[in-house]
Tab-separated table of C-alpha atoms and ligand atoms in Angstrom:
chain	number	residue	atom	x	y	z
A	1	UNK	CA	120.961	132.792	173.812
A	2	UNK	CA	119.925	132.569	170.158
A	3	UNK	CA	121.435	130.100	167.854
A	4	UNK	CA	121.739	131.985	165.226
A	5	UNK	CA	122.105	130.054	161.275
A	6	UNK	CA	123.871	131.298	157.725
A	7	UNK	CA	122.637	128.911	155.122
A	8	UNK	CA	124.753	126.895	152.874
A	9	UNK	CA	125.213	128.281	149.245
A	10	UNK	CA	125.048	124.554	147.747
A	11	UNK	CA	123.921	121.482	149.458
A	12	UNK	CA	126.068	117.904	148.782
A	13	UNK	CA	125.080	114.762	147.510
A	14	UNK	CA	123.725	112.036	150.008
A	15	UNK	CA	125.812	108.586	149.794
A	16	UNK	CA	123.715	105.894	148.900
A	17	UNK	CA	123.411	104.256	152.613
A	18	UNK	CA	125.220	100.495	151.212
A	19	UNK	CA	128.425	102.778	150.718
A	20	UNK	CA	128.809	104.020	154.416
A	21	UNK	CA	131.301	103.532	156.160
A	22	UNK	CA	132.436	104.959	159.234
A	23	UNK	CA	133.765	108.452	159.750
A	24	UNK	CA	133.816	110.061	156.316
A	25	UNK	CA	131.200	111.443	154.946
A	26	UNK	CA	130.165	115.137	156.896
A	27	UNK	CA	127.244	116.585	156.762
A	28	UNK	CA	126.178	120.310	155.380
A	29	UNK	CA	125.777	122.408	158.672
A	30	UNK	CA	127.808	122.434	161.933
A	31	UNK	CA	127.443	123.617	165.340
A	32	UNK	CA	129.918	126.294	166.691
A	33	UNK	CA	130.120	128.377	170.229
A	34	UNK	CA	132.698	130.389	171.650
A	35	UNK	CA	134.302	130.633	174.748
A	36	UNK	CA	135.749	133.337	176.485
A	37	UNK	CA	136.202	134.216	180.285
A	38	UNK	CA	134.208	137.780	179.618
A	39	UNK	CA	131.474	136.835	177.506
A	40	UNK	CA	131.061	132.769	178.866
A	41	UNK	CA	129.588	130.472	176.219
A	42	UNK	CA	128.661	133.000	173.329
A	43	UNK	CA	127.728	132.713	169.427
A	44	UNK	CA	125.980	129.748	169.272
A	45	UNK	CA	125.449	129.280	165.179
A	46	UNK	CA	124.552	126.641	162.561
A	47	UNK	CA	126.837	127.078	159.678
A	48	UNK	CA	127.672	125.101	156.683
A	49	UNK	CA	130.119	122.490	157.324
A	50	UNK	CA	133.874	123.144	156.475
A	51	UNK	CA	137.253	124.321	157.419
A	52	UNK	CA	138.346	126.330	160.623
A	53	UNK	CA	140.528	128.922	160.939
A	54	UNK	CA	142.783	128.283	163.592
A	55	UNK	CA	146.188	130.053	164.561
A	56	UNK	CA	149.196	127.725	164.698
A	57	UNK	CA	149.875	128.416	168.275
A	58	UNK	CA	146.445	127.181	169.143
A	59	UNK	CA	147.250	125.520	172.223
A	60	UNK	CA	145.182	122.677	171.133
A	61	UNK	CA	147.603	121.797	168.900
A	62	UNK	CA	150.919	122.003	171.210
A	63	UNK	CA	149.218	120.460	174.007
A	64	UNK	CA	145.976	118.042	173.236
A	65	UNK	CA	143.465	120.043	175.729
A	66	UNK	CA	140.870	118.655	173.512
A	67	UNK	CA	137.777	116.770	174.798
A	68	UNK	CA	134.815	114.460	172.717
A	69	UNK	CA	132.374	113.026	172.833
A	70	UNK	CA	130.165	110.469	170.563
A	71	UNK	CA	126.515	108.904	170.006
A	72	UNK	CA	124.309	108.475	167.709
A	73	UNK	CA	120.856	109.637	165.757
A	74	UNK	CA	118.763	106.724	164.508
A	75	UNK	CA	115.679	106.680	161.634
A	76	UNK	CA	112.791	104.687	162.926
A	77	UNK	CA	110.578	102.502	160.940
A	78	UNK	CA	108.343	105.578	161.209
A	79	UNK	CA	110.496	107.782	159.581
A	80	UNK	CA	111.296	109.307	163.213
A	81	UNK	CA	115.131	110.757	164.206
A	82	UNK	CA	115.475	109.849	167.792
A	83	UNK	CA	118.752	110.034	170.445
A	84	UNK	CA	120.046	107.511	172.911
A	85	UNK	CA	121.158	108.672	176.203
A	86	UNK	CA	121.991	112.477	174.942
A	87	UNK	CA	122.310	113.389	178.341
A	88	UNK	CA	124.534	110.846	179.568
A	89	UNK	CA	127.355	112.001	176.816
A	90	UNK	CA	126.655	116.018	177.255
A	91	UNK	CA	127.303	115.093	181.168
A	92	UNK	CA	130.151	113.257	180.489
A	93	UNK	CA	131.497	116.386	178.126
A	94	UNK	CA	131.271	118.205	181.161
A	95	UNK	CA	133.074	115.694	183.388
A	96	UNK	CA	135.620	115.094	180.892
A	97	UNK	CA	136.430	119.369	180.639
A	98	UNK	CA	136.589	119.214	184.322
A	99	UNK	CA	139.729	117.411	183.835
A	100	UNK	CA	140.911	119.087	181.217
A	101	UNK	CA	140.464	122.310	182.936
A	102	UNK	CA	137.597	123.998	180.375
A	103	UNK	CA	134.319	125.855	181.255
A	104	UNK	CA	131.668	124.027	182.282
A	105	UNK	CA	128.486	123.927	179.417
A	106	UNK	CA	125.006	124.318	179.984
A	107	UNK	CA	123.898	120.857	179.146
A	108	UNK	CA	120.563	121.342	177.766
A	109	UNK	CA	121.432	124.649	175.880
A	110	UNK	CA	123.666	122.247	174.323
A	111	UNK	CA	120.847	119.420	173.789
A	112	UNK	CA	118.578	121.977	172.377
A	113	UNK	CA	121.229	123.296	169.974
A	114	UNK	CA	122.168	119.344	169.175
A	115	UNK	CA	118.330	119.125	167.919
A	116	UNK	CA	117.793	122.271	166.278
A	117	UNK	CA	120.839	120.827	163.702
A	118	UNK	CA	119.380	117.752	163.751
A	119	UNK	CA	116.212	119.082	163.037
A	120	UNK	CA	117.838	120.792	159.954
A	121	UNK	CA	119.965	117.911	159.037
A	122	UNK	CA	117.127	115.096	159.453
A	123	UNK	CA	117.728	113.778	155.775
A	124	UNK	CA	121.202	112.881	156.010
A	125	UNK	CA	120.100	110.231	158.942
A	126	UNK	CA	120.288	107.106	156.627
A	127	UNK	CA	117.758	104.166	157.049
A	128	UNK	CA	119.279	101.142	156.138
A	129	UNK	CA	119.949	98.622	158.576
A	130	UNK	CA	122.066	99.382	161.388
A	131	UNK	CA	122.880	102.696	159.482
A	132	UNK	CA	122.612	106.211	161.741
A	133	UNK	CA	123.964	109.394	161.886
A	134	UNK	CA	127.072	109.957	164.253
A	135	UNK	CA	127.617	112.807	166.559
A	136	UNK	CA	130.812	113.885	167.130
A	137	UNK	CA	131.178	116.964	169.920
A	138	UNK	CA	134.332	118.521	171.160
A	139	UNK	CA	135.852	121.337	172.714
A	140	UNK	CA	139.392	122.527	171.764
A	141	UNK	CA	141.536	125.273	173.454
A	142	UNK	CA	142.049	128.341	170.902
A	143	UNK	CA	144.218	130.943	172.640
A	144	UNK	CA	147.371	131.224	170.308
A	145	UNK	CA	149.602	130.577	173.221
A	146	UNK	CA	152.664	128.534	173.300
A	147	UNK	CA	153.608	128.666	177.404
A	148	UNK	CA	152.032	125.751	179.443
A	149	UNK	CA	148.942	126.425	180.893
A	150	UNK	CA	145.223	126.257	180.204
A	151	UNK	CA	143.716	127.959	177.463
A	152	UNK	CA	141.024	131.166	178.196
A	153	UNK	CA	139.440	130.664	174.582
A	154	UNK	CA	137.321	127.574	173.380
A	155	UNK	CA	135.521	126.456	170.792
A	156	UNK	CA	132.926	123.761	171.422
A	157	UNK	CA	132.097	121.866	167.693
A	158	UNK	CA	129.146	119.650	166.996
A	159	UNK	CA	129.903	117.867	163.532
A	160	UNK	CA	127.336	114.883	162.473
A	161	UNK	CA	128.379	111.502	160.064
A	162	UNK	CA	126.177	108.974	158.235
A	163	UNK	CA	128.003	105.981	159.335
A	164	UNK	CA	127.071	102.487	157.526
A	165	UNK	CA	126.179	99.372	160.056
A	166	UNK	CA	129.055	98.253	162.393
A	167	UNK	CA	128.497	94.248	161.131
A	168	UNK	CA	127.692	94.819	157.520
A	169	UNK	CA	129.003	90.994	156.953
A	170	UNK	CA	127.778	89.889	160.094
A	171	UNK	CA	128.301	90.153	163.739
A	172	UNK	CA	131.450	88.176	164.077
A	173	UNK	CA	133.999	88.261	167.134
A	174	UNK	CA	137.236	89.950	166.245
A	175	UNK	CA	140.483	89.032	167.771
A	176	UNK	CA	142.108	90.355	170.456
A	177	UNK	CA	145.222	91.087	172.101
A	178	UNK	CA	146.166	91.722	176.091
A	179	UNK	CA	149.118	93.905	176.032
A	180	UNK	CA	151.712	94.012	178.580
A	181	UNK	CA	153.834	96.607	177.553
A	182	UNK	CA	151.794	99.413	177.168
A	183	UNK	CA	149.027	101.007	179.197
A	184	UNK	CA	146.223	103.020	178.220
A	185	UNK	CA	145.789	105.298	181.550
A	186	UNK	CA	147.215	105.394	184.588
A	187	UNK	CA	146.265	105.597	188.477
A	188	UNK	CA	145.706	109.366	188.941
A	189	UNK	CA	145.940	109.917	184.659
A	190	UNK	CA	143.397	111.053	182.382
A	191	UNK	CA	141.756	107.319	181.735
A	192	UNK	CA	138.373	108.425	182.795
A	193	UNK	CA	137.560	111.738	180.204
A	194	UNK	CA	137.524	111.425	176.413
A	195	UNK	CA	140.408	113.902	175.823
A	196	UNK	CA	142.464	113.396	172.646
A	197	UNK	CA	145.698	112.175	174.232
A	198	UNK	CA	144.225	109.068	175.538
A	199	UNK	CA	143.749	107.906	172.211
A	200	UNK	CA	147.109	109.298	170.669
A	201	UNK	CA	148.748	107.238	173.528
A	202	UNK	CA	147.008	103.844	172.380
A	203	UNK	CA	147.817	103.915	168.976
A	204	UNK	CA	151.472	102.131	169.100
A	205	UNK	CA	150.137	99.388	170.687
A	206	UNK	CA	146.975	99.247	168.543
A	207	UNK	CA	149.568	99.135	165.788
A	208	UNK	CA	151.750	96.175	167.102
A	209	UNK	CA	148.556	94.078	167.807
A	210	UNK	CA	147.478	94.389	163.970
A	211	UNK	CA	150.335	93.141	162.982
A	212	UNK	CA	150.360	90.326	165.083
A	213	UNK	CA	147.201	89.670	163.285
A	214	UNK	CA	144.690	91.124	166.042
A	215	UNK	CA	142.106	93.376	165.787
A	216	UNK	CA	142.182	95.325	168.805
A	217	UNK	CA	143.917	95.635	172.178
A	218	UNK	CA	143.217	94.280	175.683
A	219	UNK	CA	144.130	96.997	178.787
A	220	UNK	CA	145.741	95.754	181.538
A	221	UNK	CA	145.862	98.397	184.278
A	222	UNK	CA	148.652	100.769	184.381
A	223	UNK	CA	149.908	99.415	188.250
A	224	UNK	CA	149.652	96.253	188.763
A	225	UNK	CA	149.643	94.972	185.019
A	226	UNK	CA	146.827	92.799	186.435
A	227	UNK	CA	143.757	93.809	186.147
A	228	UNK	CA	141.998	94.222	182.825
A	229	UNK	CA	140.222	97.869	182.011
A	230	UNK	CA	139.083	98.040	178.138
A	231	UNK	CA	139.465	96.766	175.004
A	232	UNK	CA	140.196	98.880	172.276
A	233	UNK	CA	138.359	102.271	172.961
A	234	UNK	CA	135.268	99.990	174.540
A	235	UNK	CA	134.661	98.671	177.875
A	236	UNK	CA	134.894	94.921	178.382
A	237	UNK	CA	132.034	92.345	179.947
A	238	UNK	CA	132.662	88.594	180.727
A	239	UNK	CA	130.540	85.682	181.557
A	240	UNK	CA	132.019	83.713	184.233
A	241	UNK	CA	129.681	80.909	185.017
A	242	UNK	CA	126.199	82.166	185.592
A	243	UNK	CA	127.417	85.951	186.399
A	244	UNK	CA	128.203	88.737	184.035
A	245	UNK	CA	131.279	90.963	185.553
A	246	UNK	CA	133.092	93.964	184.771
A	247	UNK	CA	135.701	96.123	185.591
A	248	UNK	CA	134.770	98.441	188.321
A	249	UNK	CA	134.945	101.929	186.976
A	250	UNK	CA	137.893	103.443	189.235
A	251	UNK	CA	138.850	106.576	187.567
A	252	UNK	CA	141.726	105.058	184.694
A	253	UNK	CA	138.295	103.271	182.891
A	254	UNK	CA	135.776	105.649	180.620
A	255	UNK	CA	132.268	105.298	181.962
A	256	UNK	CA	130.641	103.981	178.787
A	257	UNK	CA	126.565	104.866	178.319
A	258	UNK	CA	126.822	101.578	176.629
A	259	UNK	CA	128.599	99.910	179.117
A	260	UNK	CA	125.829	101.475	181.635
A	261	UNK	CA	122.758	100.326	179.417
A	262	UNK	CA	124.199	96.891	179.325
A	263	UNK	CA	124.340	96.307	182.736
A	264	UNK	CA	120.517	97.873	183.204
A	265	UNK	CA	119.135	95.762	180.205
A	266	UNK	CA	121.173	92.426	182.187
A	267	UNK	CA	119.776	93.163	185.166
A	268	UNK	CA	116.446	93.506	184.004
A	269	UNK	CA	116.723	90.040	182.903
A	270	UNK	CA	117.607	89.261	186.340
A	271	UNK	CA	121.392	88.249	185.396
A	272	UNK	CA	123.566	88.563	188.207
A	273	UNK	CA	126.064	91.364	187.001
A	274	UNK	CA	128.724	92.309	188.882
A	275	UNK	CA	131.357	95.190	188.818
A	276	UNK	CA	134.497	94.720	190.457
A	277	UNK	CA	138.301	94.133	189.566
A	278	UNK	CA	139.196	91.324	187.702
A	279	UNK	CA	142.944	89.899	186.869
A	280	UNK	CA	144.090	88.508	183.673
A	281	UNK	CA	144.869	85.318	184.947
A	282	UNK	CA	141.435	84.814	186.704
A	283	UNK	CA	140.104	84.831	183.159
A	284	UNK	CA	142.584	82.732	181.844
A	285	UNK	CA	141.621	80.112	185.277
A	286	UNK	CA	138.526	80.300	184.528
A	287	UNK	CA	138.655	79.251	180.920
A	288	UNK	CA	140.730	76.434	181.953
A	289	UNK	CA	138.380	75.140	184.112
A	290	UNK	CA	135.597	75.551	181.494
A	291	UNK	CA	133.683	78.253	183.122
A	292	UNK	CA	134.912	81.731	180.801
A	293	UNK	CA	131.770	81.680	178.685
A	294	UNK	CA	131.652	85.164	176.648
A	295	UNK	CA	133.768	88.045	176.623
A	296	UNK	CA	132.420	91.428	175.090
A	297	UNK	CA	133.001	95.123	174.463
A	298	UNK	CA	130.719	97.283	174.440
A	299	UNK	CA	130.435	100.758	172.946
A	300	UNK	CA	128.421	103.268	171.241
A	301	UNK	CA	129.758	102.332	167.577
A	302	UNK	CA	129.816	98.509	167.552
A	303	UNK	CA	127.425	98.317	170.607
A	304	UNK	CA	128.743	95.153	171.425
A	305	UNK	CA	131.695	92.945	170.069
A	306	UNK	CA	132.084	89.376	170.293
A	307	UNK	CA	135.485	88.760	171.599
A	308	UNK	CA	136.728	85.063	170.005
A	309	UNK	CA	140.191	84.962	170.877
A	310	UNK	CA	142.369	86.735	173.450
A	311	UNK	CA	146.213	86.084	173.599
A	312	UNK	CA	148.318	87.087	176.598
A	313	UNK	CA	151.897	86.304	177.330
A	314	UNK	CA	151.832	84.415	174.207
A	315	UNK	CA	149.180	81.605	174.916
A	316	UNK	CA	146.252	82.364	172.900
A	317	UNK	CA	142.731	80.839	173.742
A	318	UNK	CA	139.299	80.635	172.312
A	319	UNK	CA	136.489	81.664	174.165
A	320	UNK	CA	133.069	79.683	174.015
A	321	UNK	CA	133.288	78.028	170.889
A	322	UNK	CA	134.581	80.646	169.471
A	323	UNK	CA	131.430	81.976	168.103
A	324	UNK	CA	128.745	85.120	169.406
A	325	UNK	CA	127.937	84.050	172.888
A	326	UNK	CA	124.112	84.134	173.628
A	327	UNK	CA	124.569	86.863	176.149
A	328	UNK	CA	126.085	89.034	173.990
A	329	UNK	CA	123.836	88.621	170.466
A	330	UNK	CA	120.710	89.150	172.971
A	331	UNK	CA	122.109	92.245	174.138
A	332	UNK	CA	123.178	93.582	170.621
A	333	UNK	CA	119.496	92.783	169.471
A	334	UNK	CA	118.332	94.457	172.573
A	335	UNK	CA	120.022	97.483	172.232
A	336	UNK	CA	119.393	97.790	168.669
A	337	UNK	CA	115.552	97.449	169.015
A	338	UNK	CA	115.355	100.212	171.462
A	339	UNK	CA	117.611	102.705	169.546
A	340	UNK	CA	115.411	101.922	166.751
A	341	UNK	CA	112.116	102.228	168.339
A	342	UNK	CA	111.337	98.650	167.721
A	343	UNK	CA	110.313	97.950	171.392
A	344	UNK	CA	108.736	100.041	174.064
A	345	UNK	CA	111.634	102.542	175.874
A	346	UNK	CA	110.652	101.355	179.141
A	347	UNK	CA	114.251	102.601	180.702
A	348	UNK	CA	113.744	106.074	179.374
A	349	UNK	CA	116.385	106.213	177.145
A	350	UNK	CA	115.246	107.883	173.923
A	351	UNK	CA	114.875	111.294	173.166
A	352	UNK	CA	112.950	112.167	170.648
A	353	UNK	CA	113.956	114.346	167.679
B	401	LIG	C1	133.906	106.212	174.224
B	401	LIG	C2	134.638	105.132	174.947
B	401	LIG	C3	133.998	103.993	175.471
B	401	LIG	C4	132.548	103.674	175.220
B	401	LIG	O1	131.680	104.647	175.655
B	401	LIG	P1	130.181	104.671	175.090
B	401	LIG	O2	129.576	105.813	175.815
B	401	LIG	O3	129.573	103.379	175.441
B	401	LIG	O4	130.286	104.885	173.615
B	401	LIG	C5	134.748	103.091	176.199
B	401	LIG	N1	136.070	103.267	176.390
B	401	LIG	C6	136.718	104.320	175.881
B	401	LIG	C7	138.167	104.451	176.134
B	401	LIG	C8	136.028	105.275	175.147
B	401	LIG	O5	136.676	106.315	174.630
């Protein structure tokens, strides 16, 4: 298939890169292919940025079948664009539609298409610190439909964002809070793909943990109340004694590429990680007892966040000393330097633009 590309009649103004922030400034060109069950994946085309027509009976709309994904392009010293893990999100697009019942893509059509706009795009990567271009896939169901079922139309979307660094005042932890009357997924739910309902769902108890002062929201799973899953829309890591654990992916939990990289990179430095279920209160025994070191999340935005304080049942505590645990500022550094091309790829994680 040939991507096919209408130019833009004017061009916008770059942001300087000390004014990004996250999430809204778009670029000038898109990515947009069609769906349908006769013709498959079809019309692959770069075209300027801006609105959609879309019926109101979209079924996206009515229902949520939506599914996204998100990573990053980062400038090199160099002057290079390069991708982390590309594959890892495009095959977790496709494992997220599963669920959702949508077609399945052709992953490195896809890829290709992602680097042909990036290719056209390249300037609006910004090169400040920490600075890079977000990628922001999806797939919505388009037939204008109001019964309950799946769609037979799609549109798959690739939209890119200069996005400012995650720390621009420093990497400080941020505050959490472990909820216990809400749940983010459920045994046998949705947890596991990035569909848009997931993230609808979390918002009221996002909301009530702001204005209890807290940043973000710790997941408890949706049986047991027990066992923690995520923070926020990140995965969670904790340093218990000399071992790095966390949660076991079991279907409710998103399978983070960061969360994966940061168990390869811990490994590699012979840490003993370990991935299995872990309970609320075994955190809270093992700060008592002086062994809770670090807590982190981890995710393709921040990378990693500090966790400082967690409160659950209304007993707050501090972890560490309240500052960026070693573990977790040699990771972030880590990470950085190999999205960045400071330091030799050796896991074969960068693609190159
Ligand atoms: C996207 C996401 C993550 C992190 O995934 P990365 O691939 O590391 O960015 C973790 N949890 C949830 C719920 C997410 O949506």
């Amino acid at each position: 298939m040939d991507i096919t590309f209408k130019k833009a009649e004017t061009l916008k103004e770059h942001p300087e890169d000390s004014t990004l922030g996250f999430g809204t400034v778009f670029t000038d060109y898109m990515f947009n292919m069609d769906y349908n069950p006769e013709e498959g994946w079809h019309n692959p085309r770069i075209e300027p940025y801006g609105p959609m027509a879309m019926d109101p009976s979209s079924m996206v709309l009515h229902y949520g079948q939506a599914i996204f994904e998100g990573l990053k392009a980062y400038k090199t010293d160099s002057g290079d664009i390069q991708l982390f893990r590309p594959e890892d999100n495009l095959k977790r697009l496709n494992g997220s539609g599963q669920m959702l019942c949508m077609p399945e893509l052709d992953e490195s059509f896809v890829l290709d298409a992602l680097k042909q706009l990036l290719k056209i795009e390249k300037d609006w990567v910004p090169s400040a610190a920490g600075t890079s271009l977000y990628i922001r896939p999806a797939i919505i169901a388009t037939d204008p439909y109001i019964g309950l079922r799946s769609s037979n139309t799609y549109r798959l979307f690739i939209i890119l964002s200069p996005v400012g660094a995650y720390y621009p005042e420093g990497f400080d932890p941020v505050k959490i809070w472990v909820t216990t009357d809400h749940v983010r997924a459920v045994r046998g739910g949705v947890g596991q793909a990035k569909t848009a309902g997931n993230y609808a769902a979390s918002l009221y108890a996002t909301k009530l943990a702001n204005e209890e002062g807290y940043t973000q929201v710790m997941w408890l799973d949706g049986v047991e109340l027990k066992y923690v899953e995520e923070v926020g829309s990140m995965n969670i890591f904790f340093v218990i004694g000399d071992e790095l654990i966390t949660p076991e992916l079991n279907r409710s939990i998103l399978s983070g590429v960061t969360r994966d990289s940061v168990i390869k990179l811990a490994k590699s430095w012979n840490v003993k990680v370990v991935e299995r279920k872990i309970s609320i209160d075994e955190i809270y025994e093992a700060h008592a007892t002086g062994q809770l070191k670090e807590i982190f999340g981890s995710g393709t935005a921040a990378i990693i966040s500090p966790v400082g304080q967690i409160k659950y049942n209304g007993k707050e505590i501090t972890i560490g000393n309240g500052a960026v645990g070693p573990l977790a500022a040699r990771l972030f550094k880590d990470m950085m330097d190999i999205q960045y091309g400071k330091v030799k790829d050796s896991f074969n994680w960068i693609t190159a633009i």
